[in-house]
CSV table of C-alpha atoms in Angstrom, one decimal:
chain,number,residue,atom,x,y,z
A,1106,MET,CA,120.2,174.6,136.4
A,1107,TYR,CA,117.5,175.2,133.8
A,1108,PRO,CA,115.7,178.6,133.5
A,1109,GLN,CA,112.5,178.9,135.6
A,1110,VAL,CA,110.5,179.5,132.4
A,1111,THR,CA,111.5,176.0,131.1
A,1112,VAL,CA,110.3,174.4,134.3
A,1113,ASP,CA,107.0,176.3,134.1
A,1114,VAL,CA,106.4,175.2,130.5
A,1115,ALA,CA,107.2,171.6,131.4
A,1116,LEU,CA,104.8,171.6,134.4
A,1117,ARG,CA,102.0,173.1,132.3
A,1118,LEU,CA,102.4,170.4,129.6
A,1119,SER,CA,102.5,167.6,132.3
A,1120,ALA,CA,99.3,169.1,133.9
A,1121,ILE,CA,97.4,168.7,130.7
A,1122,GLY,CA,98.5,165.1,130.2
A,1123,VAL,CA,101.4,165.4,127.8
A,1124,LEU,CA,103.7,162.4,128.1
A,1125,ASP,CA,107.1,162.9,129.8
A,1126,LYS,CA,108.9,161.9,126.6
A,1127,GLU,CA,107.1,164.5,124.5
A,1128,THR,CA,107.5,167.1,127.2
A,1129,ALA,CA,111.2,166.5,127.3
A,1130,ARG,CA,111.5,166.8,123.5
A,1131,ILE,CA,109.6,170.1,123.6
A,1132,CYS,CA,111.6,171.6,126.5
A,1133,GLY,CA,115.0,170.2,125.3
A,1134,VAL,CA,115.7,168.4,128.6
A,1135,SER,CA,116.0,164.7,129.6
A,1136,VAL,CA,113.0,162.6,130.5
A,1137,ALA,CA,114.5,162.1,134.0
A,1138,THR,CA,114.6,165.8,134.5
A,1139,ILE,CA,110.9,166.1,133.6
A,1140,ARG,CA,110.1,163.3,136.1
A,1141,ASN,CA,112.1,165.1,138.8
A,1142,TRP,CA,110.2,168.3,138.2
A,1143,ARG,CA,106.8,166.5,138.3
A,1144,SER,CA,107.7,164.7,141.5
A,1145,GLY,CA,108.7,167.9,143.2
A,1146,ARG,CA,112.4,167.3,143.5
A,1147,ARG,CA,113.1,170.8,142.3
A,1148,ARG,CA,111.9,173.8,144.3
A,1149,VAL,CA,109.6,175.8,142.0
A,1150,GLN,CA,108.8,179.3,143.3
A,1151,ASP,CA,105.7,180.1,141.4
A,1152,GLN,CA,102.0,179.3,141.3
A,1153,PHE,CA,102.7,175.7,140.1
A,1154,SER,CA,104.5,174.7,143.3
A,1155,ALA,CA,101.4,175.8,145.3
A,1156,VAL,CA,99.2,173.8,143.0
A,1157,ARG,CA,101.4,170.7,143.5
A,1158,LYS,CA,101.1,170.9,147.3
A,1159,ILE,CA,97.3,171.2,147.1
A,1160,ALA,CA,97.0,167.7,145.9
A,1161,CYS,CA,93.3,166.9,146.1
A,1162,PRO,CA,90.4,168.6,144.3
A,1163,ARG,CA,88.0,167.2,146.9
A,1164,CYS,CA,90.0,168.0,150.1
A,1165,HIS,CA,91.6,171.3,149.0
A,1166,GLY,CA,89.5,172.7,146.2
A,1167,ARG,CA,92.1,172.3,143.5
A,1168,SER,CA,90.6,172.4,140.0
A,1169,LEU,CA,89.8,169.0,138.5
A,1170,HIS,CA,90.3,168.1,134.8
A,1171,GLU,CA,86.7,166.9,134.6
A,1172,GLN,CA,86.8,165.4,131.1
A,1173,ALA,CA,89.8,163.3,131.9
A,1174,TYR,CA,88.2,162.3,135.2
A,1175,SER,CA,85.0,161.2,133.4
A,1176,TYR,CA,87.1,158.9,131.2
A,1177,LEU,CA,89.2,157.7,134.1
A,1178,LEU,CA,86.1,156.8,136.2
A,1179,GLY,CA,85.0,154.6,133.3
A,1180,LEU,CA,88.3,152.9,133.2
A,1181,TYR,CA,88.3,152.3,137.0
A,1182,LEU,CA,84.8,150.9,137.1
A,1183,GLY,CA,85.4,148.8,134.1
A,1184,ASP,CA,88.7,147.1,135.0
A,1185,GLY,CA,90.5,149.0,137.7
A,1186,HIS,CA,91.0,148.9,141.4
A,1187,ILE,CA,92.5,150.9,144.3
A,1188,VAL,CA,94.7,149.5,147.0
A,1189,ARG,CA,95.7,151.2,150.2
A,1190,GLY,CA,99.4,150.9,151.0
A,1191,ARG,CA,101.8,152.1,153.6
A,1192,ARG,CA,101.4,155.5,155.1
A,1193,ASP,CA,97.8,155.8,153.7
A,1194,VAL,CA,99.1,156.0,150.1
A,1195,TYR,CA,96.6,154.6,147.6
A,1196,ALA,CA,97.5,152.9,144.3
A,1197,LEU,CA,95.1,153.4,141.5
A,1198,ALA,CA,95.7,150.6,138.9
A,1199,ILE,CA,94.0,150.1,135.5
A,1200,ALA,CA,94.4,146.7,133.8
A,1201,CYS,CA,95.3,147.1,130.1
A,1202,CYS,CA,95.6,144.3,127.6
A,1203,ASP,CA,99.1,144.1,126.1
A,1204,ASP,CA,97.4,144.0,122.6
A,1205,TRP,CA,96.4,147.6,123.0
A,1206,PRO,CA,99.4,149.7,123.9
A,1207,GLY,CA,97.6,152.9,123.0
A,1208,LEU,CA,95.1,152.2,125.8
A,1209,MET,CA,98.0,152.2,128.3
A,1210,ASP,CA,99.0,155.7,127.0
A,1211,ALA,CA,95.5,157.0,127.3
A,1212,ALA,CA,95.1,155.7,130.8
A,1213,GLY,CA,98.4,157.2,131.8
A,1214,ARG,CA,97.4,160.6,130.3
A,1215,ALA,CA,94.1,160.6,132.2
A,1216,MET,CA,95.8,159.8,135.5
A,1217,SER,CA,98.4,162.6,135.0
A,1218,ALA,CA,95.7,165.1,134.1
A,1219,VAL,CA,93.5,164.2,137.1
A,1220,MET,CA,96.4,164.0,139.6
A,1221,PRO,CA,99.3,166.0,138.1
A,1222,ALA,CA,101.5,165.7,141.2
A,1223,SER,CA,101.6,161.9,141.0
A,1224,SER,CA,103.8,160.0,138.7
A,1225,VAL,CA,102.5,157.1,136.5
A,1226,CYS,CA,104.2,153.8,136.0
A,1227,ARG,CA,103.5,150.5,134.3
A,1228,VAL,CA,103.8,147.0,135.9
A,1229,ARG,CA,103.9,144.1,133.5
A,1230,GLN,CA,101.9,141.0,134.4
A,1231,ARG,CA,101.0,137.9,132.5
A,1232,GLY,CA,98.8,138.9,129.6
A,1233,CYS,CA,98.3,142.5,130.7
A,1234,THR,CA,100.0,145.6,132.0
A,1235,MET,CA,98.8,147.5,135.1
A,1236,VAL,CA,99.0,151.3,134.6
A,1237,LYS,CA,99.4,152.7,138.2
A,1238,SER,CA,99.5,156.0,140.0
A,1239,TYR,CA,100.1,156.6,143.7
A,1240,SER,CA,98.5,159.3,145.8
A,1241,LYS,CA,97.0,159.7,149.3
A,1242,HIS,CA,93.9,161.1,147.6
A,1243,TRP,CA,92.8,158.6,145.0
A,1244,ALA,CA,90.2,157.3,147.4
A,1245,CYS,CA,88.8,160.8,147.7
A,1246,LEU,CA,88.2,161.0,144.0
A,1247,PHE,CA,86.8,157.5,143.7
A,1248,PRO,CA,84.4,157.1,146.7
A,1249,GLN,CA,83.2,153.8,145.0
A,1250,HIS,CA,86.4,152.3,146.5
A,1251,GLY,CA,85.8,149.8,149.3
A,1252,PRO,CA,86.7,146.4,150.6
A,1253,GLY,CA,86.0,143.4,148.4
A,1254,ARG,CA,85.1,143.1,144.7
A,1255,LYS,CA,83.1,145.9,143.0
A,1256,HIS,CA,80.3,143.5,142.1
A,1257,GLN,CA,79.9,142.5,145.8
A,1258,ARG,CA,79.3,146.1,147.0
A,1259,LYS,CA,76.9,148.9,146.2
A,1260,ILE,CA,78.2,151.2,143.4
A,1261,GLU,CA,76.6,154.6,143.3
A,1262,LEU,CA,77.8,157.9,142.0
A,1263,GLU,CA,77.9,160.9,144.3
A,1264,GLU,CA,76.2,164.1,143.2
A,1265,TRP,CA,79.4,165.8,142.1
A,1266,GLN,CA,80.4,162.8,140.0
A,1267,ASP,CA,77.0,162.8,138.3
A,1268,VAL,CA,77.4,166.5,137.4
A,1269,ILE,CA,80.7,165.8,135.7
A,1270,LEU,CA,79.4,162.8,133.8
A,1271,ARG,CA,76.5,164.9,132.5
A,1272,LYS,CA,78.9,167.6,131.3
A,1273,PHE,CA,81.1,165.0,129.5
A,1274,PRO,CA,78.6,162.2,128.7
A,1275,GLY,CA,80.7,160.5,126.0
A,1276,ASP,CA,84.0,160.1,128.0
A,1277,PHE,CA,82.5,157.9,130.8
A,1278,PRO,CA,81.2,155.1,128.4
A,1279,ARG,CA,84.4,155.5,126.4
A,1280,GLY,CA,86.3,154.5,129.5
A,1281,LEU,CA,83.9,151.6,130.3
A,1282,PHE,CA,84.1,150.1,126.8
A,1283,HIS,CA,87.9,150.7,126.5
A,1284,SER,CA,88.5,148.8,129.8
A,1285,ASP,CA,85.9,146.1,129.8
A,1286,GLY,CA,84.2,146.3,126.4
A,1287,TRP,CA,84.6,145.1,122.9
A,1288,ARG,CA,83.7,146.2,119.4
A,1289,GLY,CA,83.7,143.7,116.6
A,1290,VAL,CA,81.8,142.0,113.9
A,1291,ASN,CA,79.1,139.4,114.7
A,1292,ARG,CA,78.4,136.7,112.1
A,1293,VAL,CA,75.0,135.0,112.1
A,1294,ARG,CA,74.0,132.0,110.0
A,1295,ARG,CA,70.4,131.6,108.7
A,1296,LYS,CA,69.2,128.3,107.1
A,1297,LEU,CA,67.0,129.1,104.2
A,1298,ALA,CA,65.5,126.9,101.4
A,1299,ASP,CA,68.4,127.6,99.1
A,1300,GLY,CA,71.1,126.9,101.7
A,1301,ASP,CA,72.9,128.7,104.5
A,1302,HIS,CA,73.1,132.5,104.5
A,1303,TRP,CA,75.6,134.5,106.6
A,1304,TYR,CA,74.9,138.0,107.8
A,1305,GLU,CA,77.5,140.3,109.4
A,1306,TYR,CA,77.1,143.4,111.5
A,1307,SER,CA,79.2,145.5,113.8
A,1308,ARG,CA,78.3,145.7,117.5
A,1309,TYR,CA,79.6,146.8,120.9
A,1310,GLN,CA,79.5,144.7,124.1
A,1311,PHE,CA,80.2,145.7,127.6
A,1312,GLY,CA,80.5,142.9,130.2
A,1313,ASN,CA,80.6,143.4,134.0
A,1314,GLU,CA,79.6,141.3,137.0
A,1315,SER,CA,78.3,144.4,138.8
A,1316,ALA,CA,74.6,145.2,138.2
A,1317,ASP,CA,75.2,148.7,139.4
A,1318,ILE,CA,78.0,149.3,136.9
A,1319,LEU,CA,75.9,147.9,134.1
A,1320,ARG,CA,73.1,150.2,135.1
A,1321,LEU,CA,75.4,153.2,135.0
A,1322,CYS,CA,76.6,152.2,131.6
A,1323,GLY,CA,73.0,151.9,130.4
A,1324,GLU,CA,72.1,155.3,131.8
A,1325,ALA,CA,75.2,156.8,130.0
A,1326,LEU,CA,74.1,155.2,126.7
A,1327,ASP,CA,70.6,156.6,127.2
A,1328,GLN,CA,72.0,160.1,127.6
A,1329,LEU,CA,73.8,159.7,124.3
A,1330,GLY,CA,70.7,158.4,122.6
A,1331,VAL,CA,72.3,155.0,122.0
A,1332,ALA,CA,69.9,152.0,121.8
A,1333,TRP,CA,71.1,149.0,123.8
A,1334,ARG,CA,69.9,145.8,125.4
A,1335,TYR,CA,71.1,143.0,127.7
A,1336,SER,CA,72.3,140.1,125.5
A,1337,ARG,CA,73.1,138.3,128.8
A,1338,PRO,CA,72.5,139.2,132.4
A,1339,ASN,CA,76.0,140.6,132.7
A,1340,VAL,CA,76.5,141.9,129.1
A,1341,ILE,CA,75.2,145.1,127.5
A,1342,SER,CA,75.0,144.9,123.7
A,1343,VAL,CA,74.7,147.7,121.2
A,1344,ALA,CA,74.0,146.2,117.8
A,1345,ARG,CA,71.6,148.4,115.8
A,1346,ARG,CA,73.4,150.1,112.9
A,1347,GLU,CA,72.5,153.6,113.9
A,1348,ALA,CA,73.3,152.9,117.5
A,1349,VAL,CA,76.7,151.6,116.7
A,1350,ALA,CA,77.4,154.6,114.5
A,1351,ARG,CA,76.3,156.9,117.3
A,1352,LEU,CA,78.5,155.2,119.8
A,1353,ASP,CA,81.5,155.3,117.4
A,1354,GLU,CA,81.4,159.1,117.7
A,1355,PHE,CA,82.3,158.8,121.4
A,1356,VAL,CA,84.1,155.5,121.9
A,1357,GLY,CA,86.1,155.2,118.8
A,1358,PRO,CA,88.7,152.5,118.3
A,1359,LYS,CA,90.2,150.7,121.2
A,1360,TYR,CA,93.8,151.7,120.1
């Protein structure tokens, strides 16, 4: 039996998104023990046990990690989905390319910060890994969830979501570009009198089949002062040098 203070420290670390492995190292316990404490398999007689029982910020008024939520909302709208399972338990899943393991860590940390009482797991699939978390209240936090594909239904933010995104304007597009975007170098050939000339420049692209999600991405970029345009009907492009540099401040590398 570990001292209550050790349990309290572990739950605090988990609540702010520290990975189980790192929390176990700090507290001097096993990873399995940390998972047991997070899942509620130990009775905790302090304020953290009450917080864990109050699972939903929308239903019960629990405080929400708004910055992590802004990022997670971008991941979900970019390349995530929610599935309703048995006993009304919802699975939030974010598809992460296996070439970017750091993105899986970031998605897991965001899920843990937003829903500390729910564990996070990974499910390997061909070419990608699904980072998943289960809760009865994921649909409460993502009212954009509904039947069918996202581009086949209306996607609008509720007022409380819009307030959060305005408080943390850089995290939402960071989630969008991390999940369904790309940053790279574009090469253009120009035929001149003295032969072919090649020009290179960095750019961002965000592709999505939902016109509503593209609109939300554009509005977020406008708020950041990032110039953008549609390179195709379903692709937003950021290519001006100063615009790319500005977006780099918020999006950064894709792990």
